């Protein structure tokens, strides 16, 4: 197993924090949409794309991004046509993707980083794209939070309020896929889903309303990300597992103060 | 065809709905006047909720459904798609439909259904069944809806709250001229509050004033057997 670099440069830290905020915000809605496990499974859809990218010596993040965006589209279409829920469709696509990825990737050394995250330096180009994507996700969730709540309450009711739930659903899935892409370098395919869901679960335990849910979720994700970076530096740990250990610790702490209604 | 603006707010003609190859509603026609309270009754699986979904345009159908041009529909579904115990306050819930609402406007809607402002910061899970139904009604009214479609207003709430919900609907109808279309199982409340009743069992089996409809032979025809609840009330 490769050991991640001991220090993170400024660009990595900025992008890590923005990625965490995007994950925390989006995760709050993923949790409310009962996509907790779908979040985990979703990230695995990146695997065949990453495997193909490695095979053809292309940036693996680009491969993962393409696979995830195609995956999001397939989930959206199949969900609409078959009437299955997101979790079921993602579950099917996830196992098929994992199998395809495993067949393609072989025994590549980069596999460990792909699975568990292991950051190398970001290029300026990667950094700029990453920051733009993270900001789009953050602004979307903040700006559309009321519409997202209405579509959660009842799709039929949302339609009587002239809200296009199909469009919103597609935008959400696409941004979900992009959030996973953002986190792949930090956490890897196996763990990225957890950065989306654990902070949201922490916030679910502590929050009393939508704004506090979003704020607590984003803050927990940032704490987990930065805490994980520090842990991985001091104890020479793989970055992805270090982040999730911090997130898991925060979740346990949140159980001590579960909101009482 | 345009609905008669002065009288009808809704005109349904030869409506048929087929879902997954099964004919749920067949050749149904009826009209609803402005300010009327129409209640739809029928056994489980008779197509009541399907009719609502067709009326709000979320499922395909054949035939015509014509709403008056100034119609603003407020829909209260029977079930929510989400868990009520999520960290969403009543304020989050109501603002989801229009987050530009000023507190004074929100208060106006809450007053219409007799819901206290003090409940606004409370999580939805904190509300009683009756309060939650009134919160649903408030959400439906936001946007100055002039038609309220209410699917099973009294499902899962206790009897005094049932009464309050019907009283609230009656007040909205009387004071604001809101047209109300409800689906109900409770024939005693239907008898007291509805202006007209539509009995549905795939086709529209009967239509008229509750006292004309609520007789044992009509009800047996609609519900198939004597599996219905029927109490007479005398008005003093």
Coordinates of C-alpha atoms in Angstrom, one line a residue:
Chain A
X1 CA 0.0 0.0 0.0
X2 CA 1.4 3.4 -0.9
X3 CA 1.8 6.0 1.7
X4 CA 0.4 9.4 0.9
X5 CA 2.6 12.4 0.8
X6 CA 3.4 13.9 4.2
X7 CA 2.3 17.4 3.4
X8 CA -0.6 18.8 1.4
X9 CA 0.0 21.9 -0.7
X10 CA -2.3 24.9 -0.5
X11 CA -4.2 23.9 -3.6
X12 CA -5.0 20.5 -2.2
X13 CA -6.2 21.9 1.1
X14 CA -8.5 24.5 -0.6
X15 CA -10.0 21.9 -2.9
X16 CA -10.4 19.4 0.0
X17 CA -12.3 21.9 2.0
X18 CA -14.6 22.9 -0.9
X19 CA -15.1 19.2 -1.7
X20 CA -16.1 18.6 1.9
X21 CA -18.6 21.5 1.9
X22 CA -20.1 20.2 -1.3
X23 CA -20.3 16.7 0.0
X24 CA -21.9 17.8 3.3
X25 CA -24.5 19.9 1.6
X26 CA -25.4 17.4 -1.1
X27 CA -25.3 14.6 1.4
X28 CA -28.1 16.2 3.5
X29 CA -30.5 15.8 0.7
X30 CA -29.1 12.4 -0.3
X31 CA -29.9 11.3 3.2
X32 CA -33.4 12.7 3.1
X33 CA -34.0 11.1 -0.3
X34 CA -33.1 7.7 1.3
X35 CA -30.0 7.5 -0.9
X36 CA -27.7 6.6 2.0
X37 CA -26.5 3.4 0.6
X38 CA -26.9 4.6 -3.0
X39 CA -24.2 7.2 -2.2
X40 CA -21.8 4.4 -1.4
X41 CA -22.7 2.3 -4.3
X42 CA -22.7 5.3 -6.7
X43 CA -19.0 6.0 -6.2
X44 CA -18.2 2.4 -7.4
X45 CA -19.7 3.3 -10.8
X46 CA -16.5 5.3 -11.4
X47 CA -14.4 2.2 -11.3
X48 CA -14.7 1.0 -15.0
X49 CA -14.0 4.5 -16.1
X50 CA -10.9 4.8 -14.0
X51 CA -9.8 1.4 -15.1
X52 CA -10.1 2.3 -18.8
X53 CA -8.4 5.6 -18.2
X54 CA -5.4 3.8 -16.5
X55 CA -5.3 1.3 -19.4
X56 CA -5.1 4.1 -22.0
X57 CA -2.9 6.4 -19.8
X58 CA -5.5 9.1 -19.4
X59 CA -6.1 11.0 -16.2
X60 CA -8.1 8.5 -14.1
X61 CA -10.3 11.3 -12.7
X62 CA -11.5 12.1 -16.2
X63 CA -12.3 8.4 -16.7
X64 CA -14.2 8.3 -13.4
X65 CA -16.1 11.5 -14.2
X66 CA -17.3 10.2 -17.6
X67 CA -18.4 6.8 -16.1
X68 CA -20.2 8.6 -13.3
X69 CA -22.0 11.1 -15.5
X70 CA -23.1 8.2 -17.8
X71 CA -24.1 6.3 -14.7
X72 CA -26.2 9.2 -13.4
X73 CA -28.0 9.4 -16.7
X74 CA -28.6 5.6 -16.8
X75 CA -30.0 5.7 -13.2
X76 CA -32.3 8.6 -14.1
X77 CA -33.6 7.0 -17.2
X78 CA -34.1 3.4 -15.8
X79 CA -35.7 4.9 -12.6
X80 CA -38.1 6.8 -14.8
X81 CA -38.9 3.9 -17.1
X82 CA -39.0 1.0 -14.6
X83 CA -40.5 2.8 -11.6
X84 CA -37.8 1.3 -9.4
X85 CA -36.3 3.6 -6.7
X86 CA -32.9 5.2 -7.0
X87 CA -31.4 2.8 -4.5
X88 CA -32.4 -0.3 -6.5
X89 CA -31.3 1.0 -9.8
X90 CA -28.0 2.2 -8.4
X91 CA -27.5 -1.2 -6.7
X92 CA -27.8 -3.0 -10.0
X93 CA -25.5 -0.6 -11.8
X94 CA -23.0 -0.6 -9.0
X95 CA -22.4 -4.4 -9.0
X96 CA -22.2 -4.4 -12.8
X97 CA -19.7 -1.5 -12.8
X98 CA -17.6 -3.2 -10.1
X99 CA -17.4 -6.3 -12.1
X100 CA -16.5 -4.4 -15.3
X101 CA -13.9 -2.4 -13.4
X102 CA -12.4 -5.5 -11.8
X103 CA -12.1 -7.2 -15.2
X104 CA -10.5 -4.2 -16.8
X105 CA -8.2 -3.0 -14.0
X106 CA -6.3 -6.2 -13.4
X107 CA -3.6 -6.0 -10.8
X108 CA -2.5 -2.4 -11.4
X109 CA -0.6 -0.7 -8.5
X110 CA -2.7 2.3 -8.8
X111 CA -5.7 0.2 -7.8
X112 CA -5.1 0.9 -4.1
X113 CA -5.2 4.6 -4.6
X114 CA -8.2 4.3 -6.8
X115 CA -10.0 2.3 -4.1
X116 CA -8.9 4.1 -1.0
X117 CA -7.7 7.5 -2.1
X118 CA -4.2 8.7 -2.1
X119 CA -3.6 12.2 -3.2
X120 CA -0.8 13.3 -5.4
X121 CA -0.5 17.0 -6.2
X122 CA -3.2 18.6 -8.3
X123 CA -2.3 20.3 -11.5
X124 CA -3.5 23.9 -11.7
X125 CA -5.9 22.8 -14.4
X126 CA -7.4 20.1 -12.2
X127 CA -7.6 22.6 -9.3
X128 CA -9.5 25.2 -11.3
X129 CA -12.0 22.6 -12.7
X130 CA -12.4 21.2 -9.2
X131 CA -13.1 24.6 -7.6
X132 CA -15.7 25.4 -10.3
X133 CA -17.5 22.1 -9.9
X134 CA -17.5 22.4 -6.1
X135 CA -18.9 25.9 -6.2
X136 CA -21.6 24.8 -8.7
X137 CA -22.7 22.1 -6.3
X138 CA -22.6 24.4 -3.2
X139 CA -24.5 27.2 -5.0
X140 CA -27.1 24.7 -6.4
X141 CA -27.9 23.1 -3.0
X142 CA -28.1 26.5 -1.2
X143 CA -30.1 28.2 -4.0
X144 CA -32.4 25.2 -4.7
X145 CA -32.9 23.9 -1.2
X146 CA -36.5 24.9 -0.9
X147 CA -37.4 23.3 -4.2
X148 CA -35.5 20.1 -3.2
X149 CA -37.5 20.0 0.0
X150 CA -40.8 20.4 -1.9
X151 CA -39.9 17.6 -4.3
X152 CA -39.1 15.4 -1.3
X153 CA -42.4 16.2 0.5
X154 CA -44.5 15.0 -2.5
X155 CA -43.7 14.9 -6.2
X156 CA -47.4 15.3 -7.0
X157 CA -47.7 18.3 -4.8
X158 CA -44.5 19.8 -6.3
X159 CA -46.0 19.4 -9.7
X160 CA -49.1 21.4 -8.7
X161 CA -46.6 24.1 -7.6
X162 CA -45.2 24.0 -11.2
X163 CA -41.9 22.6 -10.1
X164 CA -40.3 20.3 -12.7
X165 CA -39.3 17.4 -10.4
X166 CA -37.8 15.4 -13.3
X167 CA -35.4 18.2 -14.2
X168 CA -34.5 18.7 -10.5
X169 CA -34.0 14.9 -10.1
X170 CA -31.6 14.8 -13.0
X171 CA -29.7 17.9 -11.8
X172 CA -29.4 16.3 -8.4
X173 CA -28.1 13.0 -9.7
X174 CA -25.6 14.8 -12.0
X175 CA -24.3 16.9 -9.1
X176 CA -24.2 13.8 -6.9
X177 CA -22.0 12.1 -9.6
X178 CA -19.8 15.2 -9.7
X179 CA -19.4 15.3 -5.9
X180 CA -18.2 11.7 -6.1
X181 CA -15.7 12.7 -8.8
X182 CA -14.4 15.6 -6.6
X183 CA -13.8 13.3 -3.7
X184 CA -12.2 10.4 -5.7
X185 CA -8.6 11.7 -5.3
X186 CA -9.0 12.2 -1.6
X187 CA -11.1 9.2 -0.6
X188 CA -11.1 6.8 -3.5
X189 CA -13.9 4.7 -4.9
X190 CA -14.6 2.7 -1.8
X191 CA -14.9 5.5 0.7
X192 CA -16.2 8.6 -1.1
X193 CA -19.8 7.7 -0.5
X194 CA -19.1 7.8 3.2
X195 CA -18.0 11.5 3.0
X196 CA -21.4 12.2 1.5
X197 CA -23.4 10.3 4.0
X198 CA -21.7 10.3 7.4
X199 CA -21.7 14.1 7.8
X200 CA -25.3 14.2 6.8
X201 CA -26.1 11.5 9.4
X202 CA -24.2 13.5 12.0
X203 CA -26.3 16.6 11.1
X204 CA -29.5 14.5 11.2
X205 CA -28.7 13.6 14.8
X206 CA -28.1 17.2 15.8
X207 CA -30.2 19.5 13.6
X208 CA -33.7 20.9 14.2
X209 CA -34.3 22.5 10.9
X210 CA -33.1 22.6 7.3
X211 CA -30.5 25.4 7.7
X212 CA -28.9 23.8 10.7
X213 CA -28.9 20.4 8.9
X214 CA -27.0 21.9 6.0
X215 CA -24.6 23.9 8.2
X216 CA -23.8 21.0 10.6
X217 CA -23.4 18.6 7.7
X218 CA -21.0 20.9 5.8
X219 CA -19.0 21.6 8.9
X220 CA -18.7 18.0 9.9
X221 CA -17.5 17.1 6.4
X222 CA -14.8 19.8 6.6
X223 CA -13.7 18.7 10.1
X224 CA -13.5 15.1 8.8
X225 CA -11.5 16.1 5.7
X226 CA -9.1 18.4 7.5
X227 CA -8.8 16.1 10.5
X228 CA -8.2 13.2 8.2
X229 CA -5.4 15.1 6.4
X230 CA -3.7 15.9 9.7
X231 CA -4.1 12.3 10.9
X232 CA -2.7 10.9 7.7
X233 CA 0.3 13.3 7.8
X234 CA 1.2 12.6 11.4
X235 CA 0.6 8.9 11.5
X236 CA 1.5 8.2 7.8
X237 CA -2.0 6.7 7.1
X238 CA -3.8 6.3 3.8
X239 CA -5.8 9.5 3.4
X240 CA -9.3 8.0 2.6
X241 CA -9.5 5.8 5.7
X242 CA -8.1 8.5 7.9
X243 CA -10.9 10.9 6.8
X244 CA -13.6 8.3 7.4
X245 CA -12.2 7.4 10.8
X246 CA -12.5 11.1 11.9
X247 CA -16.0 11.2 10.3
X248 CA -17.0 8.0 12.2
X249 CA -15.6 9.5 15.4
X250 CA -17.7 12.6 14.9
X251 CA -20.8 10.4 14.3
X252 CA -20.3 8.6 17.6
X253 CA -20.0 12.0 19.4
X254 CA -23.2 13.2 17.7
X255 CA -25.0 10.2 19.2
X256 CA -24.3 11.6 22.6
X257 CA -26.4 14.6 21.8
X258 CA -29.1 13.2 19.5
X259 CA -31.8 15.8 19.2
X260 CA -34.8 15.3 21.3
X261 CA -38.1 16.4 19.9
Chain B
X1 CA -63.8 23.3 -24.3
X2 CA -63.8 26.1 -21.7
X3 CA -65.5 25.6 -18.4
X4 CA -68.3 28.0 -17.7
X5 CA -66.5 30.8 -16.0
X6 CA -69.4 31.9 -13.9
X7 CA -70.4 28.6 -12.6
X8 CA -68.2 25.6 -13.2
X9 CA -64.6 25.6 -12.0
X10 CA -64.1 22.0 -13.2
X11 CA -65.7 20.0 -16.0
X12 CA -64.7 16.4 -16.5
X13 CA -66.0 14.6 -19.6
X14 CA -65.6 10.9 -20.6
X15 CA -62.5 10.5 -18.4
X16 CA -60.8 7.2 -18.6
X17 CA -57.5 6.3 -16.9
X18 CA -55.5 3.1 -17.6
X19 CA -52.5 2.3 -15.4
X20 CA -50.3 -0.7 -16.2
X21 CA -53.0 -2.0 -18.7
X22 CA -55.7 -1.9 -16.0
X23 CA -58.7 0.3 -16.5
X24 CA -58.9 2.3 -13.3
X25 CA -61.5 4.9 -14.3
X26 CA -63.9 4.5 -17.1
X27 CA -65.9 7.1 -18.9
X28 CA -66.4 9.4 -15.9
X29 CA -68.1 12.7 -16.3
X30 CA -69.0 15.3 -13.7
X31 CA -68.9 19.1 -13.0
X32 CA -67.9 21.1 -9.9
X33 CA -69.3 24.5 -9.2
X34 CA -67.2 27.4 -7.9
X35 CA -67.2 27.3 -4.1
X36 CA -68.7 23.9 -4.0
X37 CA -67.6 21.1 -1.6
X38 CA -67.6 17.9 -3.5
X39 CA -66.7 14.6 -1.8
X40 CA -65.7 11.5 -3.6
X41 CA -66.5 8.3 -1.9
X42 CA -65.9 4.7 -3.0
X43 CA -64.3 1.4 -1.8
X44 CA -60.5 0.9 -1.7
X45 CA -59.1 0.6 -5.2
X46 CA -62.1 2.4 -6.8
X47 CA -59.8 5.0 -8.4
X48 CA -60.3 7.9 -6.1
X49 CA -56.7 8.9 -5.7
X50 CA -56.1 8.1 -9.4
X51 CA -58.9 10.6 -10.2
X52 CA -57.1 13.2 -8.2
X53 CA -53.8 12.5 -10.0
X54 CA -55.6 12.9 -13.3
X55 CA -57.1 16.1 -12.1
X56 CA -53.7 17.6 -11.2
X57 CA -52.3 16.3 -14.5
X58 CA -49.6 14.0 -13.2
X59 CA -50.9 10.8 -14.9
X60 CA -52.0 10.2 -18.5
X61 CA -55.7 10.0 -19.3
X62 CA -58.2 10.1 -22.1
X63 CA -61.3 12.4 -22.2
X64 CA -61.2 16.0 -21.1
X65 CA -60.5 17.7 -17.8
X66 CA -61.2 21.4 -18.0
X67 CA -60.3 23.8 -15.2
X68 CA -61.5 27.4 -15.3
X69 CA -58.7 29.7 -16.5
X70 CA -58.2 31.3 -13.1
X71 CA -57.9 28.0 -11.2
X72 CA -55.0 27.7 -8.7
X73 CA -54.9 24.2 -7.3
X74 CA -53.7 23.4 -3.8
X75 CA -53.2 19.6 -3.5
X76 CA -53.0 17.7 -0.2
X77 CA -51.8 14.2 -0.9
X78 CA -52.8 11.3 1.4
X79 CA -49.2 10.3 2.1
X80 CA -46.0 12.3 2.0
X81 CA -43.0 10.9 0.2
X82 CA -40.7 11.6 3.2
X83 CA -40.3 10.7 6.8
X84 CA -41.9 13.3 9.1
X85 CA -39.1 12.9 11.6
X86 CA -36.5 14.5 9.4
X87 CA -35.0 17.8 10.8
X88 CA -37.4 20.0 8.9
X89 CA -39.3 22.7 10.8
X90 CA -42.8 23.7 9.9
X91 CA -41.3 26.9 8.6
X92 CA -39.0 24.9 6.2
X93 CA -42.0 22.8 5.2
X94 CA -44.1 25.9 4.3
X95 CA -41.3 27.9 2.7
X96 CA -40.6 25.0 0.4
X97 CA -43.5 26.1 -1.8
X98 CA -42.6 29.8 -1.7
X99 CA -39.5 30.9 0.1
X100 CA -40.2 34.6 -0.8
X101 CA -43.2 34.6 1.6
X102 CA -43.0 37.3 4.2
X103 CA -43.8 36.4 7.8
X104 CA -47.0 38.5 7.6
X105 CA -48.2 36.5 4.5
X106 CA -47.3 33.2 6.2
X107 CA -49.3 34.3 9.3
X108 CA -52.3 35.1 7.0
X109 CA -52.2 31.5 5.8
X110 CA -51.7 30.0 9.2
X111 CA -54.6 32.1 10.5
X112 CA -56.9 30.7 7.8
X113 CA -56.4 27.2 9.2
X114 CA -56.1 28.2 12.8
X115 CA -52.5 27.1 13.2
X116 CA -50.3 29.0 15.7
X117 CA -47.2 30.9 14.5
X118 CA -45.4 29.5 17.5
X119 CA -45.3 26.1 15.8
X120 CA -43.2 27.5 12.9
X121 CA -39.7 26.7 14.4
X122 CA -40.9 23.2 15.6
X123 CA -39.8 20.1 13.7
X124 CA -42.6 18.4 11.7
X125 CA -42.3 15.4 13.9
X126 CA -43.4 17.5 16.9
X127 CA -46.8 18.3 15.4
X128 CA -49.9 16.3 16.3
X129 CA -51.8 14.5 13.6
X130 CA -54.4 17.3 13.4
X131 CA -51.8 20.0 13.4
X132 CA -49.9 18.3 10.6
X133 CA -53.0 17.9 8.5
X134 CA -53.6 21.7 9.0
X135 CA -50.0 22.3 8.1
X136 CA -50.6 20.3 4.9
X137 CA -53.7 22.4 4.2
X138 CA -51.6 25.6 4.8
X139 CA -49.0 24.4 2.3
X140 CA -51.8 23.7 -0.2
X141 CA -53.2 27.2 0.3
X142 CA -49.9 29.0 -0.3
X143 CA -50.1 30.7 -3.6
X144 CA -53.7 31.8 -3.0
X145 CA -55.1 28.5 -4.2
X146 CA -58.9 28.7 -5.0
X147 CA -59.3 24.9 -5.3
X148 CA -58.3 22.5 -2.6
X149 CA -57.9 18.8 -3.5
X150 CA -57.7 16.9 -0.2
X151 CA -57.0 13.2 -0.3
X152 CA -58.4 11.6 2.9
X153 CA -58.3 14.6 5.2
X154 CA -58.9 12.6 8.3
X155 CA -56.7 9.6 7.7
X156 CA -54.7 8.7 10.9
X157 CA -56.1 11.5 13.1
X158 CA -58.4 11.4 16.1
X159 CA -62.1 12.3 16.0
X160 CA -62.0 15.8 17.5
X161 CA -59.2 16.7 15.0
X162 CA -61.3 15.2 12.1
X163 CA -64.1 17.6 13.1
X164 CA -61.7 20.6 13.2
X165 CA -60.3 19.7 9.7
X166 CA -63.8 19.7 8.3
X167 CA -64.7 22.8 10.1
X168 CA -61.6 24.5 8.7
X169 CA -62.5 23.4 5.2
X170 CA -66.0 24.6 5.7
X171 CA -64.8 28.0 6.8
X172 CA -62.4 28.3 3.8
X173 CA -65.4 27.5 1.6
X174 CA -67.7 30.0 3.3
X175 CA -65.3 32.9 3.8
X176 CA -62.9 32.6 0.9
X177 CA -65.1 30.9 -1.6
X178 CA -62.5 28.1 -2.0
X179 CA -63.8 25.1 -4.0
X180 CA -63.1 21.9 -2.1
X181 CA -62.8 18.4 -3.5
X182 CA -62.2 15.7 -0.9
X183 CA -61.8 12.0 -0.9
X184 CA -63.4 10.5 2.2
X185 CA -64.4 7.3 3.8
X186 CA -66.3 8.9 6.7
X187 CA -69.9 9.2 5.5
X188 CA -71.0 10.9 8.7
X189 CA -68.7 13.9 8.0
X190 CA -69.6 13.8 4.3
X191 CA -73.3 14.1 5.2
X192 CA -72.6 17.1 7.2
X193 CA -70.2 19.1 5.1
X194 CA -70.3 18.1 1.5
X195 CA -72.6 19.9 -1.0
X196 CA -72.4 17.0 -3.4
X197 CA -71.1 13.5 -3.4
X198 CA -69.6 11.5 -6.3
X199 CA -69.6 7.7 -5.7
X200 CA -66.9 6.1 -7.6
X201 CA -66.3 2.5 -8.4
X202 CA -64.3 2.7 -11.6
X203 CA -67.3 4.5 -13.2
X204 CA -69.2 7.3 -11.5
X205 CA -72.0 5.4 -10.0
X206 CA -73.9 8.2 -8.5
X207 CA -73.8 11.9 -8.1
X208 CA -75.9 14.3 -6.0
X209 CA -76.6 15.8 -2.6
X210 CA -75.4 13.6 0.3
X211 CA -78.9 13.0 1.6
X212 CA -80.0 11.7 -1.8
X213 CA -76.9 9.5 -2.0
X214 CA -76.5 8.2 1.5
X215 CA -79.2 5.7 1.5
X216 CA -78.5 2.0 2.1
X217 CA -79.3 0.8 -1.5
X218 CA -77.0 3.4 -3.2
X219 CA -74.2 2.7 -0.8
X220 CA -74.5 -1.0 -1.2
X221 CA -74.3 -0.5 -4.9
X222 CA -71.1 1.5 -4.5
X223 CA -69.4 -0.5 -1.9
X224 CA -70.6 -3.9 -3.1
X225 CA -71.7 -5.1 0.3
X226 CA -72.7 -3.5 3.6
X227 CA -69.0 -2.6 4.3
X228 CA -69.7 1.0 4.9
X229 CA -70.0 3.3 7.8
X230 CA -73.2 5.3 7.8
X231 CA -74.6 7.5 10.6
X232 CA -77.5 9.9 10.2
X233 CA -77.2 13.3 11.8
X234 CA -80.1 15.5 12.6
X235 CA -79.5 19.2 12.2
X236 CA -81.2 21.4 14.7

